[in-house]
PDB file of C-alpha atoms in Angstrom:
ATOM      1  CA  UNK A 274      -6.798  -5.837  11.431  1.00 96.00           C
ATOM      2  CA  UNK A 275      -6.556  -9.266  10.652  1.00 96.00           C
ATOM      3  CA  UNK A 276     -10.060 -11.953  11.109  1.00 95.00           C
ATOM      4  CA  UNK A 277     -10.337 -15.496  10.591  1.00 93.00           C
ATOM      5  CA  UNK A 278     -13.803 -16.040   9.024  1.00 89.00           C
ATOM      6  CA  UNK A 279     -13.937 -20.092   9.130  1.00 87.00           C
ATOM      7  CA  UNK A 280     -14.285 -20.463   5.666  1.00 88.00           C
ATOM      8  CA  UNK A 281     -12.936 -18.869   2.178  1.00 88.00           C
ATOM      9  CA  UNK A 282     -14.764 -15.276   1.140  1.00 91.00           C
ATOM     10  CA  UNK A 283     -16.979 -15.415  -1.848  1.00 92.00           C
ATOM     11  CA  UNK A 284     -16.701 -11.896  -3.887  1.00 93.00           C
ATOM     12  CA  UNK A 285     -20.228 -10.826  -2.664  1.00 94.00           C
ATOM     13  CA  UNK A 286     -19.543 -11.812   1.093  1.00 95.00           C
ATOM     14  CA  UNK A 287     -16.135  -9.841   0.586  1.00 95.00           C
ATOM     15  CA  UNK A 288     -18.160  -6.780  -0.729  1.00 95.00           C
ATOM     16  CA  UNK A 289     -20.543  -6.495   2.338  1.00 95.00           C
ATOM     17  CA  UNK A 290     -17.821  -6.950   5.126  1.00 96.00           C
ATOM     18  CA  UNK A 291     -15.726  -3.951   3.363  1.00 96.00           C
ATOM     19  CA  UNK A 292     -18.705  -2.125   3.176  1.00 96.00           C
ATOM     20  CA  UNK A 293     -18.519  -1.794   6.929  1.00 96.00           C
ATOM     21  CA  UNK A 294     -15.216  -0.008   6.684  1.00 95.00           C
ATOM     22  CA  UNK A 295     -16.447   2.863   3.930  1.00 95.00           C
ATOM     23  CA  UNK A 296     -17.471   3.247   0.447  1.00 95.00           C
ATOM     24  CA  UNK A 297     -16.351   0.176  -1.811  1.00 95.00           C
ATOM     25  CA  UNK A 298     -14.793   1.428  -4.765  1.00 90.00           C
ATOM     26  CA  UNK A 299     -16.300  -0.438  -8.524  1.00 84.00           C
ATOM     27  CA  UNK A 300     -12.535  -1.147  -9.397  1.00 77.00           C
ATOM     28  CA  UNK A 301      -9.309  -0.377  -7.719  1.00 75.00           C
ATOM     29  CA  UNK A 302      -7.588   2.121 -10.458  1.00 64.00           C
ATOM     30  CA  UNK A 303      -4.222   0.717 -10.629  1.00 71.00           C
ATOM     31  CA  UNK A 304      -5.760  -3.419 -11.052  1.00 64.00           C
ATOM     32  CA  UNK A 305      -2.621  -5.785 -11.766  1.00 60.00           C
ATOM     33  CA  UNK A 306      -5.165  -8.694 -11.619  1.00 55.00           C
ATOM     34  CA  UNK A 307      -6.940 -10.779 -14.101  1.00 54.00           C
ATOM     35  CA  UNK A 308     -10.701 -10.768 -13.907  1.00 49.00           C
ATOM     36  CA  UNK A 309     -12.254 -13.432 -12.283  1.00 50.00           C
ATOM     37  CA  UNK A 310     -16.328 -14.250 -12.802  1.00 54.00           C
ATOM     38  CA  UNK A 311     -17.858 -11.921 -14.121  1.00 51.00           C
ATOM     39  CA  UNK A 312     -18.902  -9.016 -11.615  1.00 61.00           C
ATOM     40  CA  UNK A 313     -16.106 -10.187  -9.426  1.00 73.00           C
ATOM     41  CA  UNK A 314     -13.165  -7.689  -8.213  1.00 80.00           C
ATOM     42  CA  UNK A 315      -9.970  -8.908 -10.314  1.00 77.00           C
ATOM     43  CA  UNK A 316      -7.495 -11.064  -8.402  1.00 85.00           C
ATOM     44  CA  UNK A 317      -3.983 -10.416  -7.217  1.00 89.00           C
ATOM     45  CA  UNK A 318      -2.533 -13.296  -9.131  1.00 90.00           C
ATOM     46  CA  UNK A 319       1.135 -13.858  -8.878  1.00 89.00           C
ATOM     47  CA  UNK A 320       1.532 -15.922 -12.103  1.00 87.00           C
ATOM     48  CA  UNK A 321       0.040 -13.011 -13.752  1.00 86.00           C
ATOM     49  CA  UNK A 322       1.502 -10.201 -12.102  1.00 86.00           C
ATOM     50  CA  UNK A 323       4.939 -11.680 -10.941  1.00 87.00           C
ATOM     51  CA  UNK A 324       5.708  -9.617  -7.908  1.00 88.00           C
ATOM     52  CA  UNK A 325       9.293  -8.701  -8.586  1.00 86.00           C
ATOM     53  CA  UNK A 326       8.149  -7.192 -12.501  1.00 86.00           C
ATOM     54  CA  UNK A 327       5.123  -5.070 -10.894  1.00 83.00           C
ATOM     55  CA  UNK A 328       6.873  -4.429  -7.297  1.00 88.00           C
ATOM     56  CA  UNK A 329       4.850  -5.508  -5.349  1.00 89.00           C
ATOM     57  CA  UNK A 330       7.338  -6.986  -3.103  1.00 92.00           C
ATOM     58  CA  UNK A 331       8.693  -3.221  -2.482  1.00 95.00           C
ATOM     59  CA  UNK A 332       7.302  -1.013   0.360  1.00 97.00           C
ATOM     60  CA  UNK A 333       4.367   0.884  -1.028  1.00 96.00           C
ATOM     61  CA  UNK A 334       0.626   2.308  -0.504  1.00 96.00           C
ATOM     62  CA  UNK A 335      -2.024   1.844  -2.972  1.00 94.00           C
ATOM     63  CA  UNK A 336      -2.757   4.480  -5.628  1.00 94.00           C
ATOM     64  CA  UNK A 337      -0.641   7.029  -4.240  1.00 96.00           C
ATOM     65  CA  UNK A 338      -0.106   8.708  -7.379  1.00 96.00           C
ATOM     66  CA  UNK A 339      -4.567   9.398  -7.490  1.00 94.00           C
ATOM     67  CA  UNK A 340      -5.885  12.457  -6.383  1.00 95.00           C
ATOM     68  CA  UNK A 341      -7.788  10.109  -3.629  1.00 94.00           C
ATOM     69  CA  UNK A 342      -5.738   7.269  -2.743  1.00 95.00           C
ATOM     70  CA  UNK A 343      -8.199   4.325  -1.247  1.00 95.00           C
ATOM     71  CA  UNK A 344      -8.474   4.792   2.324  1.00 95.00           C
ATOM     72  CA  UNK A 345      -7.853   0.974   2.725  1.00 95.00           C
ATOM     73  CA  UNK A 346      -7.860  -2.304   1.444  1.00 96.00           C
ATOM     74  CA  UNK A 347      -9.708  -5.805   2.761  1.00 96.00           C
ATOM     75  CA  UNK A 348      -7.931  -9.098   1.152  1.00 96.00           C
ATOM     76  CA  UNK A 349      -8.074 -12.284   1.431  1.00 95.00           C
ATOM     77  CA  UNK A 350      -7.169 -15.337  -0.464  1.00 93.00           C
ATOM     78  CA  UNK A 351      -8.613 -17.249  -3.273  1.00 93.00           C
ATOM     79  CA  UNK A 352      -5.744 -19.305  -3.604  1.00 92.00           C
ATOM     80  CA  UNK A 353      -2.954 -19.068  -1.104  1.00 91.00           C
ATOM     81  CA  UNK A 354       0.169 -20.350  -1.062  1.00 92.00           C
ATOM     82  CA  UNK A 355       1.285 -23.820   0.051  1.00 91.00           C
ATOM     83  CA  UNK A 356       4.309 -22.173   1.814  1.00 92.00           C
ATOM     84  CA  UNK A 357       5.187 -18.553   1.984  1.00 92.00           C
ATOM     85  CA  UNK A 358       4.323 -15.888   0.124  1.00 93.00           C
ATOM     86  CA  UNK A 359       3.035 -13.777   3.294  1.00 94.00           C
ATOM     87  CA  UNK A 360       2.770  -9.417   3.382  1.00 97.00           C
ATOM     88  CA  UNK A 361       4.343  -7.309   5.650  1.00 97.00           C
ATOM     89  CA  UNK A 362       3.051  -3.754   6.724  1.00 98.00           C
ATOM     90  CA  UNK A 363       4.923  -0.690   7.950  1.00 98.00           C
ATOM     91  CA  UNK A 364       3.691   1.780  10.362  1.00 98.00           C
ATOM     92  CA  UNK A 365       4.080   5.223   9.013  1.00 98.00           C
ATOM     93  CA  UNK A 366       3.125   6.668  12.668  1.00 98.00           C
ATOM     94  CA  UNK A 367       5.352   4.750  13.937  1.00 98.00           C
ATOM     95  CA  UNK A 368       7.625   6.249  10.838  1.00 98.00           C
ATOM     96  CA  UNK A 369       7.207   9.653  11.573  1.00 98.00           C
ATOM     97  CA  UNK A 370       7.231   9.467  15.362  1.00 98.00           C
ATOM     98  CA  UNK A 371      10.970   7.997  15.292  1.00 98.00           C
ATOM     99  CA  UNK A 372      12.672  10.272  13.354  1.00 98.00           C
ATOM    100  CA  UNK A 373      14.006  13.123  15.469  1.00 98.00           C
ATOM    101  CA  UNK A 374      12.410  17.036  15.422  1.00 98.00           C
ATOM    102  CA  UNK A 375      15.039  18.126  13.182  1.00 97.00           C
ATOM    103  CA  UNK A 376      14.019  16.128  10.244  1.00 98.00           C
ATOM    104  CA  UNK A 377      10.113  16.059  11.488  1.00 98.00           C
ATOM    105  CA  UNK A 378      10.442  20.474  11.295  1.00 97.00           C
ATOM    106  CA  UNK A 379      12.123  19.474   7.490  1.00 97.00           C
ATOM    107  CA  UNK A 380       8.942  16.976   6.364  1.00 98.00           C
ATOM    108  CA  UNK A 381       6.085  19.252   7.375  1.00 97.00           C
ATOM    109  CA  UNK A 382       4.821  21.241   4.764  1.00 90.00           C
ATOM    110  CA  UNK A 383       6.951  19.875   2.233  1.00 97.00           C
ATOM    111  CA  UNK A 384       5.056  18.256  -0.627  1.00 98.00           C
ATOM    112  CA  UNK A 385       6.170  15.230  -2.566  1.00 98.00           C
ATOM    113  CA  UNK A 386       5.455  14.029  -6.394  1.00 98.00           C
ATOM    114  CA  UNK A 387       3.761  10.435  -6.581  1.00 98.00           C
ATOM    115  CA  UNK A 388       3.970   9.249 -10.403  1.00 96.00           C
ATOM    116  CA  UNK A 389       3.801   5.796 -12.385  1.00 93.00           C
ATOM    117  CA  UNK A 390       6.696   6.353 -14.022  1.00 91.00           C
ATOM    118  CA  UNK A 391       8.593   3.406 -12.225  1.00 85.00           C
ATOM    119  CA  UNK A 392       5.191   1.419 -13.262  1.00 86.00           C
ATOM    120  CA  UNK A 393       4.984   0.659 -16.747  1.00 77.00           C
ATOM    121  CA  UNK A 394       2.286  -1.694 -16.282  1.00 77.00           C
ATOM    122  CA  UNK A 395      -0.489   1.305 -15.514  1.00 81.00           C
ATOM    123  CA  UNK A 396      -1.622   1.931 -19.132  1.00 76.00           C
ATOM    124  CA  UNK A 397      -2.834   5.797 -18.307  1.00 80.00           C
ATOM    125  CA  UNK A 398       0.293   7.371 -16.999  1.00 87.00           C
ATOM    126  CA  UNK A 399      -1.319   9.188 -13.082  1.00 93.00           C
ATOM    127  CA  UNK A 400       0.839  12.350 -11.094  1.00 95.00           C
ATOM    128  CA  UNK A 401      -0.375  14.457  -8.001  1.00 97.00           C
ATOM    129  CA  UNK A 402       1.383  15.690  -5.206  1.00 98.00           C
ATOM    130  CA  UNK A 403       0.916  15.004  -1.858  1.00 98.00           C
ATOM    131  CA  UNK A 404       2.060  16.205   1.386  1.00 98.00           C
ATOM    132  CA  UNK A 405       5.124  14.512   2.967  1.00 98.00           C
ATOM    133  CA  UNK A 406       3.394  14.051   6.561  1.00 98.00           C
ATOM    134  CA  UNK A 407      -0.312  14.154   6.630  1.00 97.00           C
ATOM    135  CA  UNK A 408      -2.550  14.125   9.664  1.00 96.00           C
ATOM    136  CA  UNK A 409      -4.563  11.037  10.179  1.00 92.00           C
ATOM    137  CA  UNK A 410      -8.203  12.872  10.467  1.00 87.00           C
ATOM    138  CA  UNK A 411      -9.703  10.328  12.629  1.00 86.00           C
ATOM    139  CA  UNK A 412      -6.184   9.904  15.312  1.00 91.00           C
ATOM    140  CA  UNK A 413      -4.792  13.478  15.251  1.00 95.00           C
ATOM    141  CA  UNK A 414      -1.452  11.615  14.556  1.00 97.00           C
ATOM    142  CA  UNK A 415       0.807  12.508  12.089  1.00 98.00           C
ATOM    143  CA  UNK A 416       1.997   9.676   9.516  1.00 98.00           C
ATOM    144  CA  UNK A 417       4.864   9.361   6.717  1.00 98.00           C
ATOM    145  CA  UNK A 418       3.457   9.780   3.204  1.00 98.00           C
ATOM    146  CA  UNK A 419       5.939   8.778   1.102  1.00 98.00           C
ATOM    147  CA  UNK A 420       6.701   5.620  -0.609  1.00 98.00           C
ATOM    148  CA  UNK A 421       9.425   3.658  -2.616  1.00 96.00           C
ATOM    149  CA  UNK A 422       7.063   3.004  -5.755  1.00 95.00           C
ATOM    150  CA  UNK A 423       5.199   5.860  -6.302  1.00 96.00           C
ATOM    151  CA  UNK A 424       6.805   8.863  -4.582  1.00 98.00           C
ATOM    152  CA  UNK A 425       9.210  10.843  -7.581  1.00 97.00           C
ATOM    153  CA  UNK A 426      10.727  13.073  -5.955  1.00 97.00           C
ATOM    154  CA  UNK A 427      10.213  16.746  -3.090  1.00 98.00           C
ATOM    155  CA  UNK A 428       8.703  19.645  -4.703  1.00 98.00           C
ATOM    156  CA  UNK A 429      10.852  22.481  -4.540  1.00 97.00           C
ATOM    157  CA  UNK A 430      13.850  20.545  -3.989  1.00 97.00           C
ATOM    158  CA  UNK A 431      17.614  20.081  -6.108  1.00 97.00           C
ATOM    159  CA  UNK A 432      17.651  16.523  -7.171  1.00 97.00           C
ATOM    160  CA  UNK A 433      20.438  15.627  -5.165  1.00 98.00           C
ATOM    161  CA  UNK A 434      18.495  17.205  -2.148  1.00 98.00           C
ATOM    162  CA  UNK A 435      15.370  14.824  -3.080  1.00 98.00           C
ATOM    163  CA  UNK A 436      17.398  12.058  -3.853  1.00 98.00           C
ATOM    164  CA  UNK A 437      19.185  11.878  -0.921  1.00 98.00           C
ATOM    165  CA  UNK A 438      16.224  12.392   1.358  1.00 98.00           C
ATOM    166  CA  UNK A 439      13.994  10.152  -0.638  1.00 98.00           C
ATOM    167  CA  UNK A 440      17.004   7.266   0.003  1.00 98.00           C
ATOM    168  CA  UNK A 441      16.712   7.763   3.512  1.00 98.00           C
ATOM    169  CA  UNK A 442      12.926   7.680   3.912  1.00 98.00           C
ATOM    170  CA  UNK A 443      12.679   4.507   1.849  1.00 98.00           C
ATOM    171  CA  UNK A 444      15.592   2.943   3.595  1.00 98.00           C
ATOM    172  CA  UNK A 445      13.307   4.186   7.590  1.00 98.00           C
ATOM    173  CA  UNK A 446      10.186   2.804   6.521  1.00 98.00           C
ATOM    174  CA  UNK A 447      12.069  -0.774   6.540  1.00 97.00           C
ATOM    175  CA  UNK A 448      12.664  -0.513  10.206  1.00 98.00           C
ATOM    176  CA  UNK A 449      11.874  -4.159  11.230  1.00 97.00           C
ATOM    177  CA  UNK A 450      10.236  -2.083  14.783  1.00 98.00           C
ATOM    178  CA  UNK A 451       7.702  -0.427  12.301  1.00 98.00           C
ATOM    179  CA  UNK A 452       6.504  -3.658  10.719  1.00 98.00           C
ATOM    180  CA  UNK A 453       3.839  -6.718  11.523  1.00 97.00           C
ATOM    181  CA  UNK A 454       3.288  -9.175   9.309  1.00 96.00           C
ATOM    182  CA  UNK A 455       0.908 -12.298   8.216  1.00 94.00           C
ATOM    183  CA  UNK A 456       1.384 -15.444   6.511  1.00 93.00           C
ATOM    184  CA  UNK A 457      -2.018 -16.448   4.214  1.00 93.00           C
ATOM    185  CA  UNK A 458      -3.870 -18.924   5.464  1.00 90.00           C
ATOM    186  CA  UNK A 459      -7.438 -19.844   3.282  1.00 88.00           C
ATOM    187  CA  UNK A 460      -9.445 -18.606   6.335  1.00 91.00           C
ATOM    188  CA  UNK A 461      -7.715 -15.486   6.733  1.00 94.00           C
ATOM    189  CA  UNK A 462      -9.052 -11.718   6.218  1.00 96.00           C
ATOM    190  CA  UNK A 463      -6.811  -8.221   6.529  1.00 97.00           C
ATOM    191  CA  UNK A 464      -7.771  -4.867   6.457  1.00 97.00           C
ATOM    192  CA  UNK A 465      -5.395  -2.273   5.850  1.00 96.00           C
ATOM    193  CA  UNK A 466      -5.517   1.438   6.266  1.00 96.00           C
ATOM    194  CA  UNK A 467      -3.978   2.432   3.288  1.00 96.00           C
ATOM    195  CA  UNK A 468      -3.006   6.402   4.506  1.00 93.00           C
ATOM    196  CA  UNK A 469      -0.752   5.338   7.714  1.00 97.00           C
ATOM    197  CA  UNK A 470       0.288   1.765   6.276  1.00 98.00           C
ATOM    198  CA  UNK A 471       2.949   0.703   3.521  1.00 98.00           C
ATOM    199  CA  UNK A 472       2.640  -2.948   2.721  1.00 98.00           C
ATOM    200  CA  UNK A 473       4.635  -5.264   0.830  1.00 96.00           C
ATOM    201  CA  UNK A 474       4.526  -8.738  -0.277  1.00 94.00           C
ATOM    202  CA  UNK A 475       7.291 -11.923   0.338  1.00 93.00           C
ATOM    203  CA  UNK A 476       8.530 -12.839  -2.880  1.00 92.00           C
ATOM    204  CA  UNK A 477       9.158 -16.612  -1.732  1.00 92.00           C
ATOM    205  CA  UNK A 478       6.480 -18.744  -1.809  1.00 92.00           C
ATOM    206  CA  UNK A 479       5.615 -22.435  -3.069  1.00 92.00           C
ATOM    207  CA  UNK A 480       2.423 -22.931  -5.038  1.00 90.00           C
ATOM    208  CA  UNK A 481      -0.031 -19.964  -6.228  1.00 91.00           C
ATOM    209  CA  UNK A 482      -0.328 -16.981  -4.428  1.00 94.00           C
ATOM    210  CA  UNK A 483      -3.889 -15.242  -5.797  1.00 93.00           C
ATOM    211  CA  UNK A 484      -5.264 -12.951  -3.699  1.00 94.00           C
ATOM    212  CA  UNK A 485      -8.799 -10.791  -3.771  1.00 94.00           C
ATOM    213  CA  UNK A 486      -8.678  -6.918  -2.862  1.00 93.00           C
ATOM    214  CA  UNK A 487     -11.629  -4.818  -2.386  1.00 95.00           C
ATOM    215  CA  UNK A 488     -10.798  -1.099  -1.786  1.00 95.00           C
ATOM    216  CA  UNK A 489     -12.666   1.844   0.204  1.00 96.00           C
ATOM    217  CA  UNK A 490     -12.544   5.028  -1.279  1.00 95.00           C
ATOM    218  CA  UNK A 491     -10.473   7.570   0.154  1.00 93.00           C
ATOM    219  CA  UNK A 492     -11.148  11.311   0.704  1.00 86.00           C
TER     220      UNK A 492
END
């Protein structure tokens, strides 16, 4: 969902619009960004966390690799770029619903790893497993829950098997028919469900590119 408030967030206005959407968490457990005043969620800052080094600009969902992923995610910019630098999201109904029964009957039930070890930047190394296709509890739908940062590998799987697979997945979810995207604007608000959404950002952009997140807890 994306809004247009008329004027730039403060931190405590951010905090009471994402409280409509669930349960703010204190601190997002994976944080990339520098603190900002004090009692004020940390920043996305690009010039901080370069995009490329902590990949962002690779299809992902937040925190996959926590026992309870957030939910979702409302952001909006402190400092947006003079040209570029927008995110893209992926449907991963949209995901799931185009790949044919034979490899739907395969996803079911399997479950997947989700690890930091391709993220060197979280200090307390996270694993859990999650199923491959969950069931949006609100929809009834069925989504894609695997991603191209945090997802290691399919449990009970050879390595080629999971490799293979795993390439394939991450290659679908790029499907340009899956995907909307915004470009940042100093007005501009999105909030993102984070269990049927991968987002990434554009790693071309003029200028700074800081952006505040506020996350709602997941179940």
């Amino acid at each position: 969902l994306f809004f247009e408030f008329g004027k730039l967030l403060t931190d405590p206005e951010q905090r009471q619009f994402s409280a409509l959407f669930g349960e703010v968490e204190p601190v997002y457990g994976f944080s990339t960004g520098g603190a900002g005043e004090p009692g004020e969620a940390p920043c996305i800052d690009a010039k901080y966390a370069p995009l490329k080094e902590y990949r962002t600009n690779m299809w992902h969902s937040d925190g996959t690799p926590l026992e309870r992923p957030p939910q979702g995610a409302i952001l909006t910019p402190v400092e947006p770029p003079l040209l570029g630098g927008g995110t893209l999201w992926s449907s991963m109904y949209a995901a799931y619903e185009d790949l044919s029964s034979h490899y739907q009957h395969l996803l079911d039930g399997v479950e997947v790893l989700h690890s930091t070890m391709r993220t060197p930047f979280v200090r307390e190394q996270t694993k859990t497993t999650h199923p491959a296709v969950i069931r949006d509890p609100l929809t009834g739908r069925k989504a894609l829950f695997i991603n191209s940062i945090y997802s290691e590998r399919f449990v009970g799987m050879s390595e080629r098997e999971s490799d293979s697979l795993m390439h394939f997945i991450f290659e679908h979810v790029n499907t340009p028919e899956f995907h909307v995207g915004i470009t940042w604007q100093p007005v501009t608000v999105a909030v993102l469900e984070n269990r049927v959404t991968q987002h990434r950002a554009v790693d071309s952009f003029i200028g700074a590119r800081k952006l505040r997140r506020i996350t709602v807890l997941g179940d």
